Short mmCIF file of C-alpha atoms and ligand atoms in Angstrom, two decimals:
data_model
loop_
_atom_site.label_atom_id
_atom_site.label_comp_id
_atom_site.label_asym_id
_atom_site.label_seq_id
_atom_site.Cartn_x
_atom_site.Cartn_y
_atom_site.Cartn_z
CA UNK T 1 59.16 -2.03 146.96
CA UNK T 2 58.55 1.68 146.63
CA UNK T 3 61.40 2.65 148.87
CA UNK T 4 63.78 0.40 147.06
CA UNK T 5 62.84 1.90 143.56
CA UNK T 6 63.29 5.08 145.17
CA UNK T 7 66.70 3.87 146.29
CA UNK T 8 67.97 2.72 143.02
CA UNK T 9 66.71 5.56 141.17
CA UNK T 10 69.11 7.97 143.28
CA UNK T 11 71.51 5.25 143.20
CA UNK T 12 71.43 5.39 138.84
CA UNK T 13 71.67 9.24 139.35
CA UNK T 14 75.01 8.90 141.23
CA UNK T 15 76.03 6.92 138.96
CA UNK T 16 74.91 8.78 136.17
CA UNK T 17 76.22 12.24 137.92
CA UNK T 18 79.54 10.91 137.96
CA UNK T 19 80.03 10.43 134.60
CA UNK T 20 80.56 13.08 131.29
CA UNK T 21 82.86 16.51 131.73
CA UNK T 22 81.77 18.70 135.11
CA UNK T 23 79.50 21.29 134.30
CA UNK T 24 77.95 24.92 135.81
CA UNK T 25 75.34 23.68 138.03
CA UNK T 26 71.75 24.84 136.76
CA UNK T 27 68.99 25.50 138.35
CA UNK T 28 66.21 22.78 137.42
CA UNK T 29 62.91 22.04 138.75
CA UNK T 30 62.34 18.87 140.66
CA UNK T 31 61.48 15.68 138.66
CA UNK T 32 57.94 14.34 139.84
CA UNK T 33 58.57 11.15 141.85
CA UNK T 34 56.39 8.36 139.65
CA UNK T 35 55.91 4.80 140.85
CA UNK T 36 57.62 2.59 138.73
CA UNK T 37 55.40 -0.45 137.13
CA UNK T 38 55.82 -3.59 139.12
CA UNK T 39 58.40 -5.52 137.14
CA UNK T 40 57.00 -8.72 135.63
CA UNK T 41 58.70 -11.50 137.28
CA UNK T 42 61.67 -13.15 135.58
CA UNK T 43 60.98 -17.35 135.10
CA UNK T 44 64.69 -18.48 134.43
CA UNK T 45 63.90 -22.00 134.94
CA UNK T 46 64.68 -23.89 131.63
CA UNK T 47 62.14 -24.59 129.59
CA UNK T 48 61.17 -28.14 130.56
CA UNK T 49 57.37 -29.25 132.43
CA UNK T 50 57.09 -33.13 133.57
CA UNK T 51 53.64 -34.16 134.07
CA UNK T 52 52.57 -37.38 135.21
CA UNK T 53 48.88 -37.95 134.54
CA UNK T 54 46.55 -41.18 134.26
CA UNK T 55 46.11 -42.20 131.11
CA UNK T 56 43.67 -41.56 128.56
CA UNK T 57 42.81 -38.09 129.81
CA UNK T 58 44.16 -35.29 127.55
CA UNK T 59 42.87 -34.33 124.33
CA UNK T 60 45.01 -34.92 121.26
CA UNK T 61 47.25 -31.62 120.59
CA UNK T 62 46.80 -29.84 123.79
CA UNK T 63 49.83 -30.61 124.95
CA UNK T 64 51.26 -29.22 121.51
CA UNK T 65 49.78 -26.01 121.65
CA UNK T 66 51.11 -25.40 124.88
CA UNK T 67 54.71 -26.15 124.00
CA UNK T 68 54.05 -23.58 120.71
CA UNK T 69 52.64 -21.08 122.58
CA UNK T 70 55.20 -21.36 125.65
CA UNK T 71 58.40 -22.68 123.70
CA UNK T 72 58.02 -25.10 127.19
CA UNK T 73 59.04 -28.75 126.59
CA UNK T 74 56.65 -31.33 128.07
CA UNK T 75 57.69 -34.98 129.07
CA UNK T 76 54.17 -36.60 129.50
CA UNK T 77 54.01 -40.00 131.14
CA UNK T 78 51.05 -42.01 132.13
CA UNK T 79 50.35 -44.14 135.24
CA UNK T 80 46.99 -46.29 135.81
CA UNK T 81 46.27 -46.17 139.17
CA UNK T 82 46.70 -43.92 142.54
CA UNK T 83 48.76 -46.67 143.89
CA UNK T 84 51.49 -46.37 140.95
CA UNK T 85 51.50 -42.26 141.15
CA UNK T 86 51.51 -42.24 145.15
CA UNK T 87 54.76 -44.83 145.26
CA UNK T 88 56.80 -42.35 143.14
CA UNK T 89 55.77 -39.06 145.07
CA UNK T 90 56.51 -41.05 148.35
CA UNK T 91 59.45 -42.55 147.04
CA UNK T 92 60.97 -39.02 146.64
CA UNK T 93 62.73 -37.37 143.54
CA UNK T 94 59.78 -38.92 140.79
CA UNK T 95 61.29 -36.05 138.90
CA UNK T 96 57.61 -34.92 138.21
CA UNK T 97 56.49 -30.91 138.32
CA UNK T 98 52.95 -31.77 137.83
CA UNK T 99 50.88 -34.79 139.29
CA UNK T 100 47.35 -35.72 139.39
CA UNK T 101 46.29 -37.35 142.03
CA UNK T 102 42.70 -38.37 143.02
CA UNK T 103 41.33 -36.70 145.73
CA UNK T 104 41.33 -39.89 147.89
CA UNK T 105 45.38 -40.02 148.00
CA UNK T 106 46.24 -36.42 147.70
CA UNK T 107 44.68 -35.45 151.19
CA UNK T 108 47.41 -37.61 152.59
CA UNK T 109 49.84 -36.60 150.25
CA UNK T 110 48.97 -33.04 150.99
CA UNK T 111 49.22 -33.70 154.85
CA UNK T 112 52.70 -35.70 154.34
CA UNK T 113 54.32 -32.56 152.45
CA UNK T 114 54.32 -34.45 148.84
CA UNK T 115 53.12 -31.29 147.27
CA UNK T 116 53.58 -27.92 147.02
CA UNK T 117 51.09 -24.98 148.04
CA UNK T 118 49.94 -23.04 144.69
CA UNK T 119 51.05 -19.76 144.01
CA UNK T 120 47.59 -18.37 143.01
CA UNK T 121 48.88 -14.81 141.88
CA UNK T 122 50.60 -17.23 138.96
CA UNK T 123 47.10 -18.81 138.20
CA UNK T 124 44.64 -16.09 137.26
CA UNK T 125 41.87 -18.79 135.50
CA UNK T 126 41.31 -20.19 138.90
CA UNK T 127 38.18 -18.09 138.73
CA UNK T 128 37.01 -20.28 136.00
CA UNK T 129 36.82 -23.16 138.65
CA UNK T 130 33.13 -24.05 139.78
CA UNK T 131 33.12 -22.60 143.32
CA UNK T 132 30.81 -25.40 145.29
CA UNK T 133 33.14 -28.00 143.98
CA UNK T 134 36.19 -25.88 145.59
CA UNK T 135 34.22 -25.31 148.36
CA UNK T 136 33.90 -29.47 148.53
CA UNK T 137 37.61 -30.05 147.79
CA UNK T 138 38.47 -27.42 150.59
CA UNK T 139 36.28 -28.69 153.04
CA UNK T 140 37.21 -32.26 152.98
CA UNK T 141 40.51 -32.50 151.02
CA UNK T 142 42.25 -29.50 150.64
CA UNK T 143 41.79 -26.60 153.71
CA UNK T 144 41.45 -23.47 151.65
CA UNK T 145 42.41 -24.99 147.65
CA UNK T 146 46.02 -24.50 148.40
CA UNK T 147 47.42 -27.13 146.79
CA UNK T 148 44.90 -28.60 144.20
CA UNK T 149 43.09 -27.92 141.07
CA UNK T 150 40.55 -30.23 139.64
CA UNK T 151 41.62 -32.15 136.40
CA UNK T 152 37.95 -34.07 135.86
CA UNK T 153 35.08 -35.45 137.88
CA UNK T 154 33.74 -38.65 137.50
CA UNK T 155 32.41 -41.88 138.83
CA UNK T 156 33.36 -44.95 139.06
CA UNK T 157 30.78 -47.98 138.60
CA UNK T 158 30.27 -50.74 135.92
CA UNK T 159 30.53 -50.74 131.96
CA UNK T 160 29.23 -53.34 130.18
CA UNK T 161 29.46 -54.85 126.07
CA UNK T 162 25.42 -54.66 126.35
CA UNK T 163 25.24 -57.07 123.16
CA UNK T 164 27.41 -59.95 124.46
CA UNK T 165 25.87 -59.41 128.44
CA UNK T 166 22.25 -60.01 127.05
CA UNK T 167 24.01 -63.08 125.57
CA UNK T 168 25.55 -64.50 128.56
CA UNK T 169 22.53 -63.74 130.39
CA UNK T 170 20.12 -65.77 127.92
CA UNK T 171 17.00 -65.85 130.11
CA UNK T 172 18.27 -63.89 133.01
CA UNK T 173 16.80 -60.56 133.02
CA UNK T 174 19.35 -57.56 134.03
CA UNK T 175 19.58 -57.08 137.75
CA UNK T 176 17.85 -53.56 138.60
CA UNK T 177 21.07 -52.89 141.06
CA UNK T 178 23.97 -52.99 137.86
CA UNK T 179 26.53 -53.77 141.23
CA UNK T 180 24.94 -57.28 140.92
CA UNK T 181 26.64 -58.10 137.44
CA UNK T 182 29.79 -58.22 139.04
CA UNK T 183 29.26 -59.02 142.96
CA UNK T 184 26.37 -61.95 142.91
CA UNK T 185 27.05 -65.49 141.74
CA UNK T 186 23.90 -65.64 140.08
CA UNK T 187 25.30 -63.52 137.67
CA UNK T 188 28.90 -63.79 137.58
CA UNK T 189 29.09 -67.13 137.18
CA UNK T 190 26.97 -66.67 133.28
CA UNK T 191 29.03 -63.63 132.50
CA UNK T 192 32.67 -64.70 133.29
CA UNK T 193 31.90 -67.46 129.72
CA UNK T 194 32.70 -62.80 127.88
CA UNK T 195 34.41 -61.96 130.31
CA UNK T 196 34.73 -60.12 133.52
CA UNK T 197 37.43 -57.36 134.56
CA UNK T 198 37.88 -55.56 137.75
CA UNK T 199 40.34 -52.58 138.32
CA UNK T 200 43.53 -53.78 139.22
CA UNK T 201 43.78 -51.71 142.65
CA UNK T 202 42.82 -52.24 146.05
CA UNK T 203 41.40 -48.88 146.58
CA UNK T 204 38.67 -49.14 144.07
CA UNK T 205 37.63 -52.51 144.71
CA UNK T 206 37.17 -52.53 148.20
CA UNK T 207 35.22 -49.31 148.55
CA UNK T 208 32.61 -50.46 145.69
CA UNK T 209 32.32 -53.87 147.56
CA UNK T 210 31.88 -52.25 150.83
CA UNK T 211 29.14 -49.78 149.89
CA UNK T 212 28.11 -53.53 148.07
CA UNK T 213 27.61 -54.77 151.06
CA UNK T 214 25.87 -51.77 152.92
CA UNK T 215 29.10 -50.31 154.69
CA UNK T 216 30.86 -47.03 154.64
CA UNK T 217 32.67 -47.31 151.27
CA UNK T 218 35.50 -44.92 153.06
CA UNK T 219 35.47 -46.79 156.23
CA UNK T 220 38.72 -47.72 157.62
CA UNK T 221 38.54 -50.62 159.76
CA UNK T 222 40.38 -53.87 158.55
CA UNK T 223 37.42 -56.02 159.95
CA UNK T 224 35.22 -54.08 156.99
CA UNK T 225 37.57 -54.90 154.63
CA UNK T 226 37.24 -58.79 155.65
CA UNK T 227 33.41 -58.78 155.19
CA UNK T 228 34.01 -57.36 151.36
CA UNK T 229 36.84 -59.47 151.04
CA UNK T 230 34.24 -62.78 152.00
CA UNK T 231 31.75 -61.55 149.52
CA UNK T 232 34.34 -60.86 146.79
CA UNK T 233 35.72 -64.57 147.21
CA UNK T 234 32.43 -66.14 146.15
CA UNK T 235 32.97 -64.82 142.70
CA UNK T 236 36.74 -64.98 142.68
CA UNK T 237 36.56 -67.77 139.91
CA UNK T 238 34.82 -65.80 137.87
CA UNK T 239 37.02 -62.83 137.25
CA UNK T 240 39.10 -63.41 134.34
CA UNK T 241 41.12 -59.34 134.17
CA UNK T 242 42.56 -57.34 136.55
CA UNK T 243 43.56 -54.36 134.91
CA UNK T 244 43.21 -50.80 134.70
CA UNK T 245 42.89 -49.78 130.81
CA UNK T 246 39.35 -51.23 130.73
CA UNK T 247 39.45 -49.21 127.03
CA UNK T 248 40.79 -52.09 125.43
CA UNK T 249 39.43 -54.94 127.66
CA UNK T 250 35.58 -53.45 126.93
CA UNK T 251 36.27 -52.12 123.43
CA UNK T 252 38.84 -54.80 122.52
CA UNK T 253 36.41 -57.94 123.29
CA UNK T 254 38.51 -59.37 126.32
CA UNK T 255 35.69 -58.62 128.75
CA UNK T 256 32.43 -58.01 128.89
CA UNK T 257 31.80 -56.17 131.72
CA UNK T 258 33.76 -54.36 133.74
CA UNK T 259 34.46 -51.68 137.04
CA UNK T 260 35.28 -49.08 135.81
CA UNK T 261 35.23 -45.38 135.40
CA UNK T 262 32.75 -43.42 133.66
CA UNK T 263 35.03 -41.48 131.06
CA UNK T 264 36.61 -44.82 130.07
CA UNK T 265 33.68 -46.51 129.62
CA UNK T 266 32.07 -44.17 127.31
CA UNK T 267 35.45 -43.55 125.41
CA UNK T 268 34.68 -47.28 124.86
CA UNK T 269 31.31 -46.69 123.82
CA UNK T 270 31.73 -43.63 120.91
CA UNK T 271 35.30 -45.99 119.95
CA UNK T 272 32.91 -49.29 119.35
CA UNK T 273 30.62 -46.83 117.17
CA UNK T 274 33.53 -45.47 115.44
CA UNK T 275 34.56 -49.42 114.29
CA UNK T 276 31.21 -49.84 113.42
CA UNK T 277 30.95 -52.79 115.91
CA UNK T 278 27.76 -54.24 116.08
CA UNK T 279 27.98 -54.29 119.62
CA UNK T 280 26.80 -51.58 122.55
CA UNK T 281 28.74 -50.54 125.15
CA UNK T 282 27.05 -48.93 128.46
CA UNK T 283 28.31 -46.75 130.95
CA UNK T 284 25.29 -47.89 133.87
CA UNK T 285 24.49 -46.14 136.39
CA UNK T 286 23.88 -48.89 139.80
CA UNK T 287 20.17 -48.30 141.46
CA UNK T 288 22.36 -47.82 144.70
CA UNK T 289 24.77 -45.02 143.43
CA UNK T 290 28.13 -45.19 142.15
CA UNK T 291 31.10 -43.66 143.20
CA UNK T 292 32.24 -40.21 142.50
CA UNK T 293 35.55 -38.80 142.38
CA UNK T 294 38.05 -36.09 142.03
CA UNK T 295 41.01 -36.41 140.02
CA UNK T 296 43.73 -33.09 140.87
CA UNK T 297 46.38 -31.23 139.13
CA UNK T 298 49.11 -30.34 141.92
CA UNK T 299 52.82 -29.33 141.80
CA UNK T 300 55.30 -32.04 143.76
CA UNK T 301 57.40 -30.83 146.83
CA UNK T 302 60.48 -30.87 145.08
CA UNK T 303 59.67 -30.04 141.40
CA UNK T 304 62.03 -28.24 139.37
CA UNK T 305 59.95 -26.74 136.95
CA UNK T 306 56.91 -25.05 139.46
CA UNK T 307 57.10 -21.51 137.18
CA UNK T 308 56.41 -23.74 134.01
CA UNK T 309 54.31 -25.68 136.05
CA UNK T 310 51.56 -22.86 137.06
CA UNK T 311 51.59 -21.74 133.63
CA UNK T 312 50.45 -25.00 132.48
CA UNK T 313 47.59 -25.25 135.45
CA UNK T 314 46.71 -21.75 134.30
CA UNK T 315 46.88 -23.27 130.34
CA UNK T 316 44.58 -25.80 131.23
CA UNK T 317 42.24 -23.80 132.48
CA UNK T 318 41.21 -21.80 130.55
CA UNK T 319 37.44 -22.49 129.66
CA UNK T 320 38.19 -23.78 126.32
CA UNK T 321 40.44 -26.33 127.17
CA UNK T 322 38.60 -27.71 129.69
CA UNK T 323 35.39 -28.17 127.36
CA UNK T 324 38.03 -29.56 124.99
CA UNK T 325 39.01 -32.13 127.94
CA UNK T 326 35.12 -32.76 128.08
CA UNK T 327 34.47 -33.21 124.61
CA UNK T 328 37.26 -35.67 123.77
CA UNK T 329 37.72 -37.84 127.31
CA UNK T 330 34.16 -37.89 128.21
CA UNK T 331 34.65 -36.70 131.96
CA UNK T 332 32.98 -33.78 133.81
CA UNK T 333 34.68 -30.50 133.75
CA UNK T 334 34.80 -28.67 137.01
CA UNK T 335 35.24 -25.69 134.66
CA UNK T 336 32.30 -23.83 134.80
CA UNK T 337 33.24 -21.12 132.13
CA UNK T 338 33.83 -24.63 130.02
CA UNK T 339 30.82 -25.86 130.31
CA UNK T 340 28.78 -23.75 127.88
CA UNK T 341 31.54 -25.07 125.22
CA UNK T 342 30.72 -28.38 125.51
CA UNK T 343 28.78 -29.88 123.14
CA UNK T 344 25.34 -31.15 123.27
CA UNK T 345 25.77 -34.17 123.33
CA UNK T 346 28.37 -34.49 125.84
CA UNK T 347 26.19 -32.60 127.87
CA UNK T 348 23.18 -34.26 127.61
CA UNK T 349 24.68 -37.67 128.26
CA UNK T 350 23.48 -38.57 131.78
CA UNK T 351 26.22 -41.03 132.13
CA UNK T 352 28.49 -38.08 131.78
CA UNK T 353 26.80 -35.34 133.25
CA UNK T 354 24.94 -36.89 135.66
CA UNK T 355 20.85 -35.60 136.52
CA UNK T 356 20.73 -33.93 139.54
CA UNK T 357 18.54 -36.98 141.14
CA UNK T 358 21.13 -39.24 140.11
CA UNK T 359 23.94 -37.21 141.83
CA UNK T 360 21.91 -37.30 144.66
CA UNK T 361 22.57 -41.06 145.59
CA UNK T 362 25.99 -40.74 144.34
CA UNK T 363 28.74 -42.01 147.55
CA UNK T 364 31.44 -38.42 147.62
CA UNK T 365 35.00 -38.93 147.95
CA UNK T 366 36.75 -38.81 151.61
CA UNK T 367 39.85 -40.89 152.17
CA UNK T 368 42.03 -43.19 153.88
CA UNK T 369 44.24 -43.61 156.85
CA UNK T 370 48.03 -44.71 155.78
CA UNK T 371 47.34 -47.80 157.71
CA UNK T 372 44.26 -48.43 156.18
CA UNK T 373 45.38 -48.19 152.86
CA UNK T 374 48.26 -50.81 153.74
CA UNK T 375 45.26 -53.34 155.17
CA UNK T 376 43.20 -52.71 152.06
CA UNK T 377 46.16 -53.99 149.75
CA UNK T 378 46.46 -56.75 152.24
CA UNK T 379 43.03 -58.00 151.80
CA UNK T 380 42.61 -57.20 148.40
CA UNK T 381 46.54 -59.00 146.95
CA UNK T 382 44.91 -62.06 149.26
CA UNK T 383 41.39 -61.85 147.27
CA UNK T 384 43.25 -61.39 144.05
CA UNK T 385 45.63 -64.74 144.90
CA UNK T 386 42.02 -66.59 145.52
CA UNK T 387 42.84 -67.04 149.66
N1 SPD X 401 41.35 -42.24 131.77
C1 SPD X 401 41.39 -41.48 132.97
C2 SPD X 401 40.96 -42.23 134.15
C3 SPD X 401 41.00 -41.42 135.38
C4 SPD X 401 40.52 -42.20 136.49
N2 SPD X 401 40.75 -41.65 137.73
C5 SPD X 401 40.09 -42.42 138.65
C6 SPD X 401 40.30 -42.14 140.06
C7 SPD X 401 39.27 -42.95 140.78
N3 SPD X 401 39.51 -43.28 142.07
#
């Protein structure tokens, strides 16, 4: 760098010699050689960012304040489950910059060259990040955070219109293992009269029924998958929703309990307050644990925006916008600068921030072979069709 400055500074005083009338030549001193500042790169890329995130996760106007501030253009599309996202990255061309995968698919997407290492000289509020969750990511996603930055935390586990359950129930009491509202006959078949919805995708039904059942919820053998699949078919009839926006089936009245995640859920919750419903809704947390995971910001192999993209990664952030992310979506920030921003009552609510003996029991993230994934569908499209 230094020895090419150096070149084009003699070069410019050819250049500059050469021109104007010849003159007597005069004795001068020496300029002092001075290092010139490093010049800030150049981003020419146009000034366009496509994210594709899952839905119901960003705070009203952040995206708007980025586009002021940058004069950047964002197209910002949803998508409801891993499944949806990881067809389009393997697919090729999604025309994406920015993804967010859970941690669960983006190890293989990482290891099947679907995304892009980070340039961290273009993120400086990495060092925001809480380093033990890093240090988790890196050790069993993401060898040395190269490619992924955490969007949220959460868990996923079982939501529930407390009001109409108690109903259903009648003289039932509430199972101490929550798991049991939506696994055991006994009380399926009273709660499917409000309503029951599971998420519509393989990979977060059949881990919850096999740690259910007392397996590995990661494991990856197809005969594990069978045994949840048996136990899911006795209370096949009484599922009435598949679906992923369990916002509107909890808060909307189509079900009354649901999997789900933990964010959703409570934005359910605070939106049933807001109506003034006269009905509760519950984020619970199971006796036996519930399931955490890692949702991830990362740049696509072939995006065409990756400048624009690490600014917004480095937008994001910043600790106010992830307490702003915490505040409004009702998910964990792995933002520890964040955290003192958020407000009391976000962090106080143990279904949110989770008590340290809670987290405890919680089942961690790990992931699944390709194959594995394709025998989980299997099982779960055959479940889902009542075989
Ligand atoms: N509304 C945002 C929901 C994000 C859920 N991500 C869940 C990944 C769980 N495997």
């Amino acid at each position: 760098m230094m020895k090419k400055y150096l070149w084009s500074f003699a070069l410019s005083a050819i250049v500059l010699a050469g021109c104007g009338k010849k003159e007597e030549p005069v004795a001068v001193a020496p300029a002092p050689v001075v290092s010139a500042p490093a010049a800030a790169p150049v981003n020419t890329e146009e000034k366009v960012l496509n994210i594709y995130n899952w839905a119901d996760y960003i705070p009203e106007g952040m995206i708007a304040t980025f586009e002021k501030e940058t004069g950047i253009k964002v197209n910002y599309d949803t998508f409801e489950t891993n499944e949806a996202l990881h067809a389009k990255l393997v697919a090729g061309n999604s025309g994406y910059d920015i993804v967010v995968p859970g941690s669960v698919f983006a190890k293989p997407q990482i290891e099947g060259g679907l995304l892009q290492a980070l340039d961290k000289s273009k993120i400086p509020n990495l060092s925001n990040l809480d380093a033990p969750i890093m240090a988790t990511l890196a050790a069993k996603t993401d060898p040395a955070n190269k490619h992924l930055v955490p969007w949220a935390w959460g868990f996923t586990t079982v939501g529930i219109n407390k009001t109409k359950v108690a109903k259903a129930l009648g003289k039932t009491p509430m199972p101490e293992n929550a798991w049991d509202l939506v696994f055991k006959p006994e009380y399926t078949s009273k709660l499917k009269s409000c309503g029951i919805a599971y998420l519509d995708s393989p990979t977060e039904i059949i881990p919850v029924a096999l740690h259910y059942i007392g397996k590995d919820a990661y494991s990856n053998d197809p005969a594990d998958y069978k045994l949840a699949t048996d136990m899911l078919a006795k209370v096949r009839k009484d599922v009435r929703i598949f679906s992923s926006t369990m916002i509107d089936d909890i808060a909307g009245g189509k079900a009354c309990v649901a999997i789900g995640w933990s964010g959703d859920i409570n934005i359910a919750a605070a939106r049933a307050v807001e109506n003034k419903s006269k009905d509760e809704i519950e984020s619970l947390l199971p006796s036996t644990g519930a399931l955490i995971f890692f949702d991830t910001m990362a740049i696509t192999k072939d995006a065409k925006h990756p400048n624009n993209a690490h600014a917004f990664i480095d937008f994001y952030l910043r600790a106010e916008n992830a307490a702003l992310m915490s505040n409004e979506m009702n998910y964990p920030t792995a933002n520890k600068a964040g955290v003192p921003m958020v407000k009391p009552e976000i962090a106080g609510n143990k279904t949110i921030f989770v008590e340290a003996d809670y987290f405890a029991k919680m089942i961690p993230p790990s992931s699944f072979s390709n194959e594995a994934r394709e025998a989980m569908a299997n099982a779960y499209n055959s479940f889902k069709k009542g075989k």
